[in-house]
């Protein structure tokens, strides 16, 4: 029997813990205090993110899904990729729109999802293997900011996916570093990079997407404190923190913060650290950058990528940018 699923983990538990402890210590002793958004995604955080994607205010996922559905037949016929690598694949729901367009074509595809959340990736891979007989999955459980060099060499024409505007969660220097590594994953002239980008738009639409009426995004934001509590034996009371999300127009980004009502001491016992958090010195948890065609084009160009095609919805809410090696 052919083995259709393999997984490689590029951090062992010890290294993972060491990295998390260093990140938490650095973030919570800096000014302003911050936590890296990759720590949102334990099993609860990934589930909360899935719930976010279904919120009426969170237009990103449904807009990108519709775009993918529309583009998939032509895109997949023209590119005919043998190798699909996906950064931050998560539940890989949207990836299915692309794979659907290859159903019935008798060519095997290797799918390489990369994600820090092993549980979600395994469940996604199991579902995909059941539904797409032409697929082999080689999952890479890793941090896409640190381990992209471990992506296996291409086995044919390659398509790299980075959907959902997750690229917008990286600050410009980190984004530049990552895109330069993505460029190195595309050795062939016909290889392509498909990236989902949330676009600059009416501030009310943007802010509602990150501060929904039912409070799911608030729970997602607070979940990072539950992760820190568990991992470093800390005593944050997540419900004592307000979810604050606003659009910073000068920086073209939504910012998410956790702001306590009153000053409080938090003990991070595994780190031997006590920190004081106050309404004026709160915790910055995420940036979600918003793009224009111009900013996307220059961001890609800096990394040696040429914008090949730009697809948007009629409202200009979201874009799928197809890039080629320059
Ligand atoms: N691509 C999916 C999921 C987006 S949620 C979609 O568009 O709906 C962001 C995903 O990126 C999560 O699954 C999270 O676990 C993963 N992620 C976030 N930071 C990461 C990092 N530094 N390295 C690897 N995966 C990361
Ligand atoms: C994963 N990422 C693209 C989401 C975003 O929109 O930036 C994470 C998120 N944060 C709050 N809501 C959703």
CSV table of C-alpha atoms and ligand atoms in Angstrom, one decimal:
chain,number,residue,atom,x,y,z
A,1,UNK,CA,0.0,0.0,0.0
A,2,UNK,CA,1.3,3.4,-0.9
A,3,UNK,CA,1.9,5.7,2.1
A,4,UNK,CA,-0.1,8.9,1.4
A,5,UNK,CA,0.6,10.7,4.6
A,6,UNK,CA,3.8,11.8,6.2
A,7,UNK,CA,4.4,14.4,8.8
A,8,UNK,CA,7.7,16.0,9.9
A,9,UNK,CA,7.9,18.1,13.0
A,10,UNK,CA,10.8,20.6,13.0
A,11,UNK,CA,10.8,21.5,16.6
A,12,UNK,CA,10.8,19.0,19.5
A,13,UNK,CA,8.9,19.7,22.6
A,14,UNK,CA,12.0,21.0,24.4
A,15,UNK,CA,12.9,23.5,21.7
A,16,UNK,CA,9.2,24.6,21.4
A,17,UNK,CA,9.0,25.3,25.1
A,18,UNK,CA,12.3,27.1,25.1
A,19,UNK,CA,11.2,29.4,22.2
A,20,UNK,CA,7.9,30.1,23.8
A,21,UNK,CA,9.4,31.0,27.1
A,22,UNK,CA,11.9,33.3,25.5
A,23,UNK,CA,9.2,34.9,23.3
A,24,UNK,CA,6.9,35.4,26.3
A,25,UNK,CA,9.6,36.8,28.5
A,26,UNK,CA,10.8,39.2,25.8
A,27,UNK,CA,7.3,40.3,24.8
A,28,UNK,CA,6.0,40.9,28.3
A,29,UNK,CA,9.1,42.7,29.6
A,30,UNK,CA,9.3,45.1,26.5
A,31,UNK,CA,7.6,48.4,26.1
A,32,UNK,CA,5.0,48.2,24.8
A,33,UNK,CA,4.2,44.7,26.0
A,34,UNK,CA,3.4,42.2,23.3
A,35,UNK,CA,2.8,38.5,22.5
A,36,UNK,CA,3.5,36.9,19.1
A,37,UNK,CA,0.2,36.0,17.4
A,38,UNK,CA,1.4,32.5,16.5
A,39,UNK,CA,0.5,31.6,20.1
A,40,UNK,CA,-3.2,32.1,19.5
A,41,UNK,CA,-3.3,28.8,17.7
A,42,UNK,CA,-3.6,26.0,20.2
A,43,UNK,CA,-6.6,23.6,19.7
A,44,UNK,CA,-9.0,26.1,21.2
A,45,UNK,CA,-7.6,29.1,19.3
A,46,UNK,CA,-7.7,27.3,16.0
A,47,UNK,CA,-11.4,26.4,16.7
A,48,UNK,CA,-12.1,30.0,17.6
A,49,UNK,CA,-10.5,31.1,14.4
A,50,UNK,CA,-12.7,28.7,12.4
A,51,UNK,CA,-15.7,30.3,14.2
A,52,UNK,CA,-14.4,33.8,13.2
A,53,UNK,CA,-14.3,32.8,9.5
A,54,UNK,CA,-18.0,32.2,9.7
A,55,UNK,CA,-18.9,35.5,11.4
A,56,UNK,CA,-21.1,37.9,9.3
A,57,UNK,CA,-18.6,40.7,10.0
A,58,UNK,CA,-15.5,38.7,9.0
A,59,UNK,CA,-15.9,39.1,5.2
A,60,UNK,CA,-12.3,37.9,4.5
A,61,UNK,CA,-12.8,34.2,4.3
A,62,UNK,CA,-16.0,34.1,2.3
A,63,UNK,CA,-14.7,36.7,-0.1
A,64,UNK,CA,-11.4,34.8,-0.7
A,65,UNK,CA,-13.3,31.5,-1.0
A,66,UNK,CA,-15.5,33.0,-3.7
A,67,UNK,CA,-12.5,34.4,-5.5
A,68,UNK,CA,-10.8,31.0,-5.3
A,69,UNK,CA,-13.8,29.2,-6.6
A,70,UNK,CA,-14.0,31.5,-9.6
A,71,UNK,CA,-10.3,31.3,-10.4
A,72,UNK,CA,-9.6,27.7,-9.6
A,73,UNK,CA,-10.5,26.0,-13.0
A,74,UNK,CA,-8.3,28.3,-15.2
A,75,UNK,CA,-5.6,28.7,-12.6
A,76,UNK,CA,-5.2,25.0,-11.9
A,77,UNK,CA,-5.4,24.1,-15.6
A,78,UNK,CA,-2.7,26.6,-16.6
A,79,UNK,CA,-0.4,25.9,-13.7
A,80,UNK,CA,-1.0,22.2,-13.4
A,81,UNK,CA,1.0,22.1,-10.2
A,82,UNK,CA,2.6,18.7,-9.0
A,83,UNK,CA,3.6,20.3,-5.7
A,84,UNK,CA,1.4,22.5,-3.6
A,85,UNK,CA,3.1,24.1,-0.5
A,86,UNK,CA,0.8,26.0,1.9
A,87,UNK,CA,2.0,28.3,4.6
A,88,UNK,CA,-0.3,28.5,7.7
A,89,UNK,CA,-2.7,26.0,6.1
A,90,UNK,CA,-4.8,25.5,9.2
A,91,UNK,CA,-8.0,23.5,8.4
A,92,UNK,CA,-7.2,23.9,4.7
A,93,UNK,CA,-10.8,24.6,3.9
A,94,UNK,CA,-10.1,27.0,1.0
A,95,UNK,CA,-7.4,24.8,-0.4
A,96,UNK,CA,-10.2,22.4,-1.4
A,97,UNK,CA,-11.5,24.9,-3.9
A,98,UNK,CA,-8.3,24.5,-5.8
A,99,UNK,CA,-8.1,20.8,-5.4
A,100,UNK,CA,-11.7,20.4,-6.6
A,101,UNK,CA,-10.6,21.9,-9.9
A,102,UNK,CA,-8.1,19.0,-10.3
A,103,UNK,CA,-10.6,16.2,-9.5
A,104,UNK,CA,-10.8,14.0,-12.5
A,105,UNK,CA,-7.4,14.9,-13.8
A,106,UNK,CA,-5.1,11.8,-13.6
A,107,UNK,CA,-2.1,13.5,-12.1
A,108,UNK,CA,-0.9,13.0,-8.6
A,109,UNK,CA,-0.3,16.1,-6.4
A,110,UNK,CA,1.9,16.3,-3.4
A,111,UNK,CA,0.5,18.7,-0.8
A,112,UNK,CA,2.9,20.2,1.8
A,113,UNK,CA,0.9,22.1,4.5
A,114,UNK,CA,3.1,24.0,7.0
A,115,UNK,CA,1.6,25.0,10.3
A,116,UNK,CA,2.5,25.2,14.0
A,117,UNK,CA,-0.8,23.6,15.0
A,118,UNK,CA,-0.2,19.8,14.6
A,119,UNK,CA,-3.7,18.8,15.7
A,120,UNK,CA,-5.5,20.9,13.1
A,121,UNK,CA,-3.0,19.9,10.3
A,122,UNK,CA,-3.5,16.2,11.0
A,123,UNK,CA,-7.3,16.5,11.0
A,124,UNK,CA,-7.1,18.5,7.8
A,125,UNK,CA,-4.8,16.0,6.1
A,126,UNK,CA,-7.0,13.1,7.0
A,127,UNK,CA,-10.1,14.8,5.5
A,128,UNK,CA,-8.2,15.8,2.4
A,129,UNK,CA,-6.8,12.3,1.8
A,130,UNK,CA,-10.3,10.8,2.1
A,131,UNK,CA,-11.7,13.2,-0.5
A,132,UNK,CA,-8.9,13.6,-3.0
A,133,UNK,CA,-7.5,10.2,-4.2
A,134,UNK,CA,-4.8,11.9,-6.3
A,135,UNK,CA,-3.2,13.6,-3.2
A,136,UNK,CA,-0.2,12.8,-1.1
A,137,UNK,CA,0.4,14.9,2.0
A,138,UNK,CA,3.7,15.7,3.5
A,139,UNK,CA,2.9,17.8,6.5
A,140,UNK,CA,5.5,20.1,8.0
A,141,UNK,CA,4.8,21.0,11.6
A,142,UNK,CA,6.9,24.1,11.9
A,143,UNK,CA,7.1,27.8,12.3
A,144,UNK,CA,7.0,29.3,8.8
A,145,UNK,CA,9.2,32.2,10.0
A,146,UNK,CA,11.9,29.9,11.2
A,147,UNK,CA,11.8,26.6,9.3
A,148,UNK,CA,11.0,27.2,5.6
A,149,UNK,CA,14.3,25.7,4.6
A,150,UNK,CA,13.0,22.3,5.7
A,151,UNK,CA,10.3,22.3,3.0
A,152,UNK,CA,11.2,19.3,0.8
A,153,UNK,CA,12.6,20.0,-2.6
A,154,UNK,CA,10.0,20.4,-5.4
A,155,UNK,CA,9.0,17.2,-7.2
A,156,UNK,CA,7.6,19.2,-10.2
A,157,UNK,CA,6.0,22.5,-11.0
A,158,UNK,CA,5.3,24.2,-7.7
A,159,UNK,CA,2.5,26.4,-6.4
A,160,UNK,CA,3.1,28.1,-3.0
A,161,UNK,CA,-0.1,29.2,-1.2
A,162,UNK,CA,-0.3,31.8,1.6
A,163,UNK,CA,-4.1,32.4,2.0
A,164,UNK,CA,-6.3,34.3,4.4
A,165,UNK,CA,-4.2,37.4,4.6
A,166,UNK,CA,-2.0,35.7,7.2
A,167,UNK,CA,0.9,37.5,5.6
A,168,UNK,CA,-0.7,40.6,7.1
A,169,UNK,CA,0.0,39.3,10.6
A,170,UNK,CA,3.7,39.9,10.0
A,171,UNK,CA,5.4,43.3,10.4
A,172,UNK,CA,7.2,44.6,7.3
A,173,UNK,CA,10.7,43.3,8.2
A,174,UNK,CA,9.4,39.9,9.1
A,175,UNK,CA,7.3,39.9,5.9
A,176,UNK,CA,10.4,40.8,3.8
A,177,UNK,CA,12.4,38.0,5.3
A,178,UNK,CA,9.5,35.5,4.8
A,179,UNK,CA,8.9,36.5,1.2
A,180,UNK,CA,12.6,36.2,0.4
A,181,UNK,CA,12.4,32.6,1.7
A,182,UNK,CA,9.3,32.0,-0.3
A,183,UNK,CA,11.1,33.2,-3.4
A,184,UNK,CA,13.8,30.5,-2.7
A,185,UNK,CA,11.0,27.9,-2.7
A,186,UNK,CA,10.3,28.7,-6.3
A,187,UNK,CA,13.3,27.5,-8.4
A,188,UNK,CA,11.4,26.9,-11.6
A,189,UNK,CA,10.3,29.7,-14.0
A,190,UNK,CA,6.8,28.3,-14.1
A,191,UNK,CA,6.5,28.1,-10.3
A,192,UNK,CA,4.0,30.5,-8.7
A,193,UNK,CA,3.1,32.1,-5.4
A,194,UNK,CA,-0.6,32.8,-4.7
A,195,UNK,CA,-1.1,35.1,-1.7
A,196,UNK,CA,-4.4,36.3,-0.2
A,197,UNK,CA,-4.4,40.0,0.8
A,198,UNK,CA,-7.0,41.9,2.7
A,199,UNK,CA,-7.4,45.4,1.1
A,200,UNK,CA,-7.6,48.9,2.6
A,201,UNK,CA,-11.3,49.9,2.9
A,202,UNK,CA,-13.9,51.7,4.9
A,203,UNK,CA,-12.7,51.8,8.5
A,204,UNK,CA,-16.1,50.7,9.9
A,205,UNK,CA,-16.0,47.6,7.8
A,206,UNK,CA,-12.5,46.8,8.9
A,207,UNK,CA,-13.1,47.4,12.6
A,208,UNK,CA,-16.3,45.4,12.7
A,209,UNK,CA,-14.4,42.4,11.2
A,210,UNK,CA,-12.1,42.5,14.3
A,211,UNK,CA,-14.7,43.4,16.9
A,212,UNK,CA,-17.7,41.3,16.1
A,213,UNK,CA,-21.0,41.7,17.9
A,214,UNK,CA,-21.1,38.1,19.3
A,215,UNK,CA,-17.6,38.4,20.9
A,216,UNK,CA,-15.9,35.5,19.2
A,217,UNK,CA,-12.8,37.7,18.3
A,218,UNK,CA,-12.7,38.8,21.9
A,219,UNK,CA,-12.5,35.2,23.0
A,220,UNK,CA,-9.9,34.5,20.4
A,221,UNK,CA,-7.8,37.4,21.6
A,222,UNK,CA,-8.1,36.4,25.3
A,223,UNK,CA,-7.2,32.8,24.4
A,224,UNK,CA,-3.6,33.8,24.1
A,225,UNK,CA,-3.6,34.4,27.8
A,226,UNK,CA,-4.9,30.9,28.5
A,227,UNK,CA,-2.1,29.6,26.3
A,228,UNK,CA,0.5,31.6,28.4
A,229,UNK,CA,-1.1,30.4,31.6
A,230,UNK,CA,-0.8,26.8,30.6
A,231,UNK,CA,2.6,27.0,29.1
A,232,UNK,CA,4.5,29.0,31.7
A,233,UNK,CA,2.2,28.4,34.8
A,234,UNK,CA,1.0,32.0,34.9
A,235,UNK,CA,-2.1,33.5,36.5
A,236,UNK,CA,-3.6,35.8,33.9
A,237,UNK,CA,-7.4,36.1,34.3
A,238,UNK,CA,-8.4,36.3,30.7
A,239,UNK,CA,-11.9,37.7,31.4
A,240,UNK,CA,-10.4,40.7,33.2
A,241,UNK,CA,-9.0,41.9,29.9
A,242,UNK,CA,-10.9,43.9,27.4
A,243,UNK,CA,-10.6,43.2,23.7
A,244,UNK,CA,-9.5,46.4,21.9
A,245,UNK,CA,-9.3,46.4,18.1
A,246,UNK,CA,-8.9,49.5,15.9
A,247,UNK,CA,-7.6,50.6,12.5
A,248,UNK,CA,-4.3,52.5,12.6
A,249,UNK,CA,-4.6,54.4,9.3
A,250,UNK,CA,-1.0,55.7,9.2
A,251,UNK,CA,0.3,52.1,9.4
A,252,UNK,CA,-2.5,50.5,7.3
A,253,UNK,CA,-3.2,47.9,10.0
A,254,UNK,CA,-5.8,46.7,12.5
A,255,UNK,CA,-4.2,46.5,15.9
A,256,UNK,CA,-5.5,44.1,18.6
A,257,UNK,CA,-4.7,44.7,22.2
A,258,UNK,CA,-5.7,43.2,25.6
A,259,UNK,CA,-6.3,46.0,28.1
A,260,UNK,CA,-7.2,45.3,31.8
A,261,UNK,CA,-9.8,47.4,33.6
A,262,UNK,CA,-7.4,48.0,36.5
A,263,UNK,CA,-3.7,47.5,37.2
A,264,UNK,CA,-2.8,44.0,38.2
A,265,UNK,CA,0.3,41.9,38.9
A,266,UNK,CA,0.7,38.7,37.0
A,267,UNK,CA,3.0,35.9,38.1
A,268,UNK,CA,4.7,33.8,35.4
A,269,UNK,CA,6.0,31.1,37.7
A,270,UNK,CA,7.9,29.0,35.3
A,271,UNK,CA,9.8,32.1,34.2
A,272,UNK,CA,10.3,33.4,37.8
A,273,UNK,CA,8.8,36.6,36.6
A,274,UNK,CA,6.1,39.0,37.9
A,275,UNK,CA,4.8,41.7,35.7
A,276,UNK,CA,2.5,44.6,36.3
A,277,UNK,CA,-0.1,45.2,33.6
A,278,UNK,CA,-2.2,48.4,33.6
A,279,UNK,CA,-4.7,50.1,31.3
A,280,UNK,CA,-1.8,52.3,30.1
A,281,UNK,CA,0.6,49.5,29.7
A,282,UNK,CA,-1.4,46.7,28.1
A,283,UNK,CA,-0.6,43.8,25.8
A,284,UNK,CA,-0.4,44.2,22.0
A,285,UNK,CA,-1.3,40.8,20.5
A,286,UNK,CA,-1.7,41.2,16.8
A,287,UNK,CA,-1.3,43.4,13.7
A,288,UNK,CA,-3.3,42.7,10.6
A,289,UNK,CA,-1.9,44.8,7.8
A,290,UNK,CA,-4.1,45.9,4.9
A,291,UNK,CA,-2.9,46.3,1.4
A,292,UNK,CA,-3.4,48.0,-2.0
A,293,UNK,CA,-2.3,46.8,-5.4
A,294,UNK,CA,0.6,49.2,-5.2
A,295,UNK,CA,1.8,48.2,-1.8
A,296,UNK,CA,1.5,44.5,-2.7
A,297,UNK,CA,3.4,44.9,-5.9
A,298,UNK,CA,6.4,46.7,-4.1
A,299,UNK,CA,6.4,44.2,-1.3
A,300,UNK,CA,6.6,41.3,-3.8
A,301,UNK,CA,9.2,43.1,-5.9
A,302,UNK,CA,11.5,43.6,-2.9
A,303,UNK,CA,11.7,39.8,-2.5
A,304,UNK,CA,12.4,39.1,-6.2
A,305,UNK,CA,8.7,38.3,-7.1
A,306,UNK,CA,6.8,39.8,-10.0
A,307,UNK,CA,3.1,40.4,-9.8
A,308,UNK,CA,1.6,38.3,-12.5
A,309,UNK,CA,-2.1,38.6,-11.9
A,310,UNK,CA,-4.3,40.5,-9.5
A,311,UNK,CA,-7.8,39.3,-8.8
A,312,UNK,CA,-10.3,41.1,-6.6
A,313,UNK,CA,-14.0,40.9,-5.8
A,314,UNK,CA,-16.5,43.6,-7.1
A,315,UNK,CA,-16.3,45.5,-3.8
A,316,UNK,CA,-12.5,45.5,-3.8
A,317,UNK,CA,-12.4,43.9,-0.3
A,318,UNK,CA,-9.9,41.2,-0.9
A,319,UNK,CA,-7.3,40.3,-3.4
A,320,UNK,CA,-5.6,37.1,-4.6
A,321,UNK,CA,-2.2,38.1,-6.0
A,322,UNK,CA,-0.4,35.6,-8.3
A,323,UNK,CA,3.3,36.2,-8.3
A,324,UNK,CA,6.1,34.7,-10.4
A,325,UNK,CA,9.9,34.6,-9.9
A,326,UNK,CA,11.1,38.0,-11.2
B,1,LIG,N1,-5.0,29.5,5.9
B,1,LIG,C1,-6.2,29.3,6.7
B,1,LIG,C2,-5.8,29.5,8.2
B,1,LIG,C3,-5.5,30.9,8.6
B,1,LIG,S1,-5.3,31.1,10.3
B,1,LIG,C4,-7.2,30.3,6.3
B,1,LIG,O1,-6.9,31.1,5.4
B,1,LIG,O2,-8.3,30.2,6.7
B,1,LIG,C5,-3.6,31.2,10.5
B,1,LIG,C6,-2.9,29.9,10.4
B,1,LIG,O3,-1.5,30.1,10.4
B,1,LIG,C7,-3.2,29.0,11.7
B,1,LIG,O4,-3.5,27.7,11.3
B,1,LIG,C8,-1.9,29.1,12.5
B,1,LIG,O5,-1.7,27.9,13.3
B,1,LIG,C9,-0.9,29.3,11.4
B,1,LIG,N2,0.3,30.1,11.9
B,1,LIG,C10,0.3,31.3,12.5
B,1,LIG,N3,1.6,31.7,12.7
B,1,LIG,C11,2.4,30.7,12.2
B,1,LIG,C12,3.8,30.5,12.1
B,1,LIG,N4,4.6,31.4,12.6
B,1,LIG,N5,4.2,29.3,11.6
B,1,LIG,C13,3.4,28.4,11.1
B,1,LIG,N6,2.0,28.5,11.2
B,1,LIG,C14,1.5,29.6,11.7
B,2,LIG,C1,-5.1,34.6,10.5
B,2,LIG,N1,-5.2,36.0,10.3
B,2,LIG,C2,-5.2,36.3,8.8
B,2,LIG,C3,-6.4,36.6,10.9
B,2,LIG,C4,-6.5,38.1,10.5
B,2,LIG,O1,-7.6,38.5,10.0
B,2,LIG,O2,-5.5,38.8,10.6
B,2,LIG,C5,-6.4,36.4,12.4
B,2,LIG,C6,-7.5,37.1,13.1
B,2,LIG,N2,-7.3,37.9,14.1
B,2,LIG,C7,-8.5,38.4,14.5
B,2,LIG,N3,-9.4,37.9,13.7
B,2,LIG,C8,-8.8,37.1,12.8
